[in-house]
Amino acid sequence: MNKYTPSEIEKKWQDKWAAQSSLSEAQENSKKEKFYCLDMFPYPSAAGLHVGHVENYAATDIYSRFKRMNGFNVLHPIGWDAFGLPAENFAIKNGTHPNATTHQNIQNFTKQIKSLGMSYDWSREIDTSSPEYYKWTQWFFLFLYKNGLAYKKKAKVNWCDSCMTVLANEQVVDGACERCKNQVVQKDLEQWFFKITDFIEDQAGENGDVKGLINGLENIDWPNSTKIAQKNWIGKSQGAEFDFAVAGTEQKIKVYTTRVDTAFGITYVVLAPEHPMIGELQSQILNWDEVAEYLSQAKKKSDLERMEAKEKTGVELKGIKIINPFNGQEVSLFVADYVLSQYGTGAVMAVPAHDERDFEFAKKYDLEILEVVAGGNILEMAFTLDGILKNSGEFSGLNSLDAREKMIAWLEKEGIGKRKINYKLRDWLVSRQRYWGAPIPIIYCEDCGEVAEKEENLPVLLPTDVDFKPTGESPLVYSKTFHEVNCPKCGKKARRESDTMDTFVCSSWYYLRFADPKNEKEFASKENISKWLPVDMYMGGAEHTVLHLLYARFFTKALKKFGYINFDEPFLKLRHQGMIMASDGRKMSKSLGNVVNPDEVVAEFGADALRLYEMFMGPLEEMKAWNTQNIIGLSRFLDKVWKVQTLIKDDISGDKKIITLLHKTIKKVSDDIENFRFNTAISQMMILINSFEKEIQIAKTDYELLLVMLAPFAPHLAEEIWENIGNKNSIFLEKWPSADESLMQDDEVEMVVQVNGKVRERLMVASDVTEDEIKETALENPKVKVFTDGKEIKKIIFVPGKLINIVVA
RNA sequence: GCCCAGGUGGUGGAAUUGGUAUACACGCCAGUCUUAGGAACUGGUAGAGUAAUCUGUGGAGGUUCGAGUCCUCUCCUGGGCACCA
């Protein structure tokens, strides 16, 4: 027999599988039940495939192969999230067109993925930067636009001076650009938004009710932490909104609070620096110079600077008094930049006794702190928990929960305020002043204004005659062929929108395209969508918890609302692979020089060993550190499987113990794959092969069952041995074995004998031994007697097949 | 600060419902085959002790015949959110 040489057999089978595409392609006409298993598609970066990609793709490949062998018609596609900044930045630096760079990277990724033996359906490959694809990204923009879900407005937006573009809130991390870490500044600009906030709560749609972004999470199988992160991002809070009258005027100041129960403890009110009321009250403000100075200082500060300020600052609007509607008392008014203009009403009631921020501010400016909820020590710190109300007029004595209800009812009765729900989630800013993205299909006409491009004119092609150096405006502005067009409505000369779309727009609908990737008339036919969607299993990094997953859910909900599809959640089951760190425990990065290149591992150990190693590292969802030394263990395992070939005999039936272990293994491996516990599935197969190795001969049928189980993990090796031992068809056409429970019973088991819960003896007994039988043996056992002699036996606990515990006084 | 995961040998990790703690693998130690070598093979490997035995799943309590697993408190690590009123 030859030596196991991965490099030879892996190439051989990759070629053979490519020639037999039915092994990996989804079948359009099949009576089998469908299963859609999807990876978060990669951005084809110049760095090539990362070991983290391999972890993700190996897991879904194992699962897809497992599902196929269990009789499912599996859709397991791959494509490229190809628009985006790195290709453009590379172009700026080196002058290479992003299109060329991207295609080169895609080729490299393709080669790498194929060298790993992944069973993707390559016939459905998509590329978001191709006109055939972004035509439909543009169609989606128009779909949202026509239904009032895409709109343009002047807004304070996050601007990155280094990337020269605006960013979505989700792309700003700690006040800095997620990509280049440059500090983000605020700018007032006309930008395009998608109305994602329309879908926070449930609503009626053309194809039945559409579950909102919050409630929709209830019935999908996602990691709980991801659901919670999404809910936190949406940030729903329930409270009340009510008015303060400005003393001596008709004017009112509206505040939002979740703690209306503390309203009798209000000792002042604070406005955000951007609050319009400050300007309106200017003539009455006695210290206007001081206020104006504060406003201009606040305006200069970035959000980050505001957040980082150690001490809260503010200025009283002297000469203004406003009236607390609950008790009629006059309180003073401040402006302070710790109040956010974008949230709630941009004005907050300050209750220093029961809010930490107000407490800090009140201490600094020596303002009154009035306790209205009992339970804390407000001399020391704010008491922010619920409690029993005091100093609160007719509401005194109520607990906070009841008080909130009663006080909101009172506000509504008096017509001063109402119950109000607020959210942190804002509409999604989708326009980017960059080149390498899908152009926004809107035209500006002097007569007709903002006009949607006609659908038959899509795609609006990205021009090639541009200089993509960023200037703060989209590079498309400088392409005459691009922006000089005729108005689709009146035919007059008009100007095309020069912004492109955020790449997250492209990835918000790609899972639909895989159902019908070549369709030229629709983004996907209704028939194909209903055949393949929703996605049954979705896998990808946890870094997409709020961005991509929320946007994709929004697109799905919008499609359902307007009758295009009949489901409102795109991904029924979601799992994240944990990040793979370098062996030093740090993140793999070029600058640290600790990046592991999968190609090198494949060259040294083979793709099968790499796949197995990554699956064996630990629980899929957990973070783990790379350790090249450990790969050898998986190589040895594969080598053992290879060598056991020589032990097989055609015409024998296996040893009873081996059969029992085999069926236990079938059960465990099947359960473990179904639950994405690949590490323990592999260790169970190791146990089996270790037993096989010790035998003189192995029944061929037993060995074949192991090969079938191993095939999804180590496809090349399994397929090669399968052929070696005389099989004509691919091992992937085999049916997944089922465990026979009756064969899983051991004849003998080790029975633990405990005295007072401590193990004193282990006895080999028949697996069906009864309590009475074992009791006698156990009590007479000398090792046990040492601990029971002369003692009263209080009771005996018997766990069939496991242990007997003798409890003595 | 808030939310979410986690803390088990030298290392990665295992332990369905509370029932043998450390499966499987790496490493290490000893040996075997070999001219030699190991990415080969065999055996050993939680700690203490000559041993019987005792101790051991971040720490302190508790429930239980029995706790890595359940409860209370606490410490530490990683991730997410963060002036959201």
Coordinates of C-alpha atoms in Angstrom, one line a residue, chain A residues 293-546:
Chain A
E293 CA -19.7 81.4 24.2
Y294 CA -20.7 78.0 25.6
L295 CA -22.7 77.1 22.5
S296 CA -19.8 78.0 20.2
Q297 CA -17.4 75.9 22.3
A298 CA -19.8 73.0 22.2
K299 CA -20.1 73.2 18.5
K300 CA -16.4 72.9 18.0
K301 CA -16.2 69.7 20.0
S302 CA -16.6 66.4 18.3
D303 CA -18.9 63.8 19.8
L304 CA -15.8 62.0 21.0
E305 CA -14.5 65.0 22.9
R306 CA -17.9 65.5 24.4
M307 CA -18.0 62.0 25.6
E308 CA -14.5 62.0 26.9
A309 CA -14.9 65.2 28.9
K310 CA -14.3 64.1 32.5
E311 CA -16.5 66.7 34.0
K312 CA -19.9 67.8 32.8
T313 CA -20.1 71.4 31.9
G314 CA -23.1 73.7 31.4
V315 CA -24.4 77.3 31.7
E316 CA -27.6 78.5 33.3
L317 CA -29.9 80.5 31.1
K318 CA -30.3 83.3 33.6
G319 CA -33.6 85.2 33.6
I320 CA -35.6 82.1 32.4
K321 CA -37.7 80.1 34.8
I322 CA -39.8 77.1 33.8
I323 CA -42.6 75.4 35.6
N324 CA -42.7 71.8 36.7
P325 CA -46.3 70.8 35.8
F326 CA -46.5 68.3 38.6
N327 CA -46.1 70.7 41.4
G328 CA -46.3 74.1 39.8
Q329 CA -42.8 75.1 41.1
E330 CA -40.4 77.2 39.1
V331 CA -37.0 75.7 38.3
S332 CA -34.1 77.0 36.4
L333 CA -33.0 76.1 32.9
F334 CA -29.5 75.1 31.8
V335 CA -27.7 74.3 28.6
A336 CA -25.1 71.5 28.8
D337 CA -23.5 69.3 26.2
Y338 CA -24.0 66.1 28.1
V339 CA -27.5 66.2 26.8
L340 CA -27.8 64.7 23.3
S341 CA -29.7 66.6 20.7
Q342 CA -30.5 63.6 18.6
Y343 CA -32.2 61.5 21.3
G344 CA -35.6 62.1 22.8
T345 CA -36.5 65.8 22.7
G346 CA -33.0 67.1 23.2
A347 CA -34.1 68.3 26.6
V348 CA -34.1 66.5 29.9
M349 CA -35.6 67.0 33.3
A350 CA -32.9 66.8 35.9
V351 CA -33.5 64.9 39.1
P352 CA -30.1 64.9 40.8
A353 CA -31.3 62.7 43.7
H354 CA -32.1 59.8 41.3
D355 CA -29.9 60.1 38.3
E356 CA -26.1 59.8 38.4
R357 CA -25.5 62.4 35.6
D358 CA -27.8 65.0 37.2
F359 CA -26.3 64.3 40.6
E360 CA -22.8 65.0 39.3
F361 CA -23.9 68.1 37.6
A362 CA -25.9 69.4 40.6
K363 CA -22.9 68.8 42.9
K364 CA -20.6 70.7 40.6
Y365 CA -23.0 73.7 40.2
D366 CA -24.4 73.5 43.7
L367 CA -28.0 72.8 42.7
E368 CA -30.7 71.5 45.0
I369 CA -30.9 67.7 45.4
L370 CA -34.4 66.7 46.4
E371 CA -35.2 63.1 47.4
V372 CA -38.5 61.7 46.2
V373 CA -37.9 58.0 46.1
A374 CA -37.0 56.4 49.5
G375 CA -34.3 53.8 49.8
G376 CA -30.9 55.4 49.2
N377 CA -28.6 57.9 50.8
I378 CA -28.7 60.9 48.5
L379 CA -26.1 62.7 50.4
E380 CA -23.6 60.2 49.1
M381 CA -24.8 59.3 45.7
A382 CA -27.8 59.2 43.4
F383 CA -30.3 56.5 44.2
T384 CA -31.4 55.2 40.8
L385 CA -33.4 52.1 41.7
D386 CA -37.2 51.9 42.1
G387 CA -38.7 52.5 45.5
I388 CA -41.5 54.1 47.4
L389 CA -42.3 57.7 46.5
K390 CA -42.1 60.6 49.0
N391 CA -42.5 64.3 48.7
S392 CA -44.6 63.7 45.6
G393 CA -48.0 65.1 46.5
E394 CA -50.8 62.7 45.8
F395 CA -48.4 60.1 44.4
S396 CA -46.4 59.8 47.7
G397 CA -46.5 56.2 49.0
L398 CA -46.8 54.5 45.7
N399 CA -44.0 52.3 44.4
S400 CA -42.1 53.6 41.3
L401 CA -43.8 51.1 39.0
D402 CA -47.4 52.1 39.9
A403 CA -46.4 55.8 40.2
R404 CA -45.2 55.8 36.6
E405 CA -48.5 54.5 35.4
K406 CA -50.6 56.9 37.5
M407 CA -48.4 59.9 36.7
I408 CA -48.6 59.2 32.9
A409 CA -52.4 58.9 33.2
W410 CA -52.4 62.2 35.0
L411 CA -50.3 63.9 32.3
E412 CA -52.6 62.6 29.6
K413 CA -55.7 63.6 31.5
E414 CA -54.3 67.2 32.0
G415 CA -53.2 67.3 28.4
I416 CA -49.6 68.1 29.4
G417 CA -47.9 65.0 28.2
K418 CA -48.3 61.4 27.1
R419 CA -46.7 57.9 27.2
K420 CA -43.8 57.7 24.8
I421 CA -41.5 55.0 23.4
N422 CA -38.1 56.1 22.2
Y423 CA -35.4 54.1 20.3
K424 CA -31.7 54.6 19.8
L425 CA -31.8 53.2 16.3
R426 CA -31.7 55.9 13.6
D427 CA -32.3 55.6 9.9
W428 CA -29.5 54.0 8.0
L429 CA -27.3 56.5 6.1
V430 CA -26.5 54.7 2.8
S431 CA -24.8 57.3 0.6
R432 CA -21.0 57.3 0.2
Q433 CA -18.8 59.9 -1.6
R434 CA -16.7 57.1 -3.0
Y435 CA -16.1 55.4 -6.3
W436 CA -16.1 51.7 -5.8
G437 CA -19.7 51.1 -5.0
A438 CA -23.1 50.8 -6.7
P439 CA -24.2 54.2 -8.1
I440 CA -27.4 55.6 -6.6
P441 CA -30.0 55.6 -9.4
I442 CA -31.4 59.0 -8.9
I443 CA -31.4 62.0 -11.3
Y444 CA -31.7 65.7 -10.4
C445 CA -33.7 67.8 -12.9
E446 CA -34.1 71.5 -12.7
D447 CA -37.8 71.2 -13.5
C448 CA -38.8 67.9 -12.1
G449 CA -36.5 67.8 -9.1
E450 CA -35.4 64.5 -7.7
V451 CA -36.3 61.7 -10.2
A452 CA -35.9 58.0 -10.0
E453 CA -34.0 56.4 -12.9
K454 CA -36.3 54.2 -15.0
E455 CA -36.0 50.5 -14.1
E456 CA -35.3 49.6 -17.8
N457 CA -32.2 51.9 -17.7
L458 CA -30.6 49.9 -14.9
P459 CA -27.9 49.2 -14.3
V460 CA -26.5 52.7 -14.0
L461 CA -23.0 51.7 -14.9
L462 CA -20.0 52.8 -12.9
P463 CA -17.9 54.9 -15.3
T464 CA -14.3 54.0 -16.0
D465 CA -13.2 57.6 -17.0
V466 CA -12.6 58.8 -13.4
D467 CA -9.9 59.7 -11.2
F468 CA -10.8 58.0 -8.0
K469 CA -8.7 60.1 -5.7
P470 CA -11.0 61.2 -2.9
T471 CA -11.8 64.9 -2.8
G472 CA -14.7 64.9 -0.5
E473 CA -17.1 64.6 -3.4
S474 CA -17.8 61.4 -5.2
P475 CA -15.2 60.8 -7.9
L476 CA -18.2 60.3 -10.2
V477 CA -18.8 64.1 -10.1
Y478 CA -15.8 64.5 -12.4
S479 CA -17.0 62.0 -15.0
K480 CA -19.0 63.9 -17.6
T481 CA -20.2 60.8 -19.3
F482 CA -21.7 59.7 -16.0
H483 CA -23.4 62.7 -14.6
E484 CA -24.6 64.5 -17.7
V485 CA -27.9 62.8 -18.5
N486 CA -31.4 63.6 -19.6
C487 CA -34.3 63.7 -17.2
P488 CA -36.2 60.4 -17.4
K489 CA -39.4 62.4 -16.9
C490 CA -39.1 65.5 -19.1
G491 CA -36.1 64.7 -21.2
K492 CA -34.3 67.9 -20.3
K493 CA -30.6 68.0 -19.4
A494 CA -30.2 66.8 -15.9
R495 CA -27.6 65.6 -13.4
R496 CA -27.1 62.2 -12.0
E497 CA -26.6 61.5 -8.3
S498 CA -22.9 61.0 -7.9
D499 CA -22.8 59.2 -4.6
T500 CA -22.6 55.5 -4.4
M501 CA -24.2 53.1 -1.9
D502 CA -22.7 51.7 1.3
T503 CA -21.4 48.2 0.6
F504 CA -23.8 46.9 3.3
V505 CA -26.6 47.6 0.8
C506 CA -25.1 45.0 -1.6
S507 CA -24.9 42.4 1.2
S508 CA -28.4 43.1 2.5
W509 CA -30.0 41.0 -0.3
Y510 CA -27.4 38.7 -1.7
Y511 CA -28.8 35.6 0.0
L512 CA -31.9 36.1 -2.2
R513 CA -29.9 36.3 -5.4
F514 CA -28.3 32.8 -4.8
A515 CA -31.8 31.4 -5.4
D516 CA -31.8 32.7 -9.0
P517 CA -28.4 34.2 -9.7
K518 CA -28.7 34.5 -13.5
N519 CA -32.1 36.1 -13.7
E520 CA -32.1 39.2 -15.9
K521 CA -35.7 40.2 -15.3
E522 CA -36.0 40.1 -11.5
F523 CA -33.6 40.0 -8.6
A524 CA -34.9 36.5 -8.2
S525 CA -38.1 34.8 -9.4
K526 CA -40.9 34.3 -6.9
E527 CA -40.8 30.6 -7.7
N528 CA -37.1 30.3 -6.9
I529 CA -37.4 32.3 -3.8
S530 CA -40.2 30.2 -2.4
K531 CA -38.2 27.1 -3.4
W532 CA -35.0 28.0 -1.5
L533 CA -35.6 30.6 1.1
P534 CA -35.4 31.5 3.9
V535 CA -31.8 30.5 4.7
D536 CA -31.9 27.5 7.0
M537 CA -28.4 27.8 8.4
Y538 CA -26.3 30.9 8.3
M539 CA -22.8 31.1 9.6
G540 CA -20.3 33.9 9.9
G541 CA -18.3 36.1 12.2
A542 CA -19.8 37.7 15.3
E543 CA -18.6 41.1 14.1
H544 CA -21.7 41.3 12.0
T545 CA -24.0 41.2 14.9
V546 CA -25.5 44.6 14.4

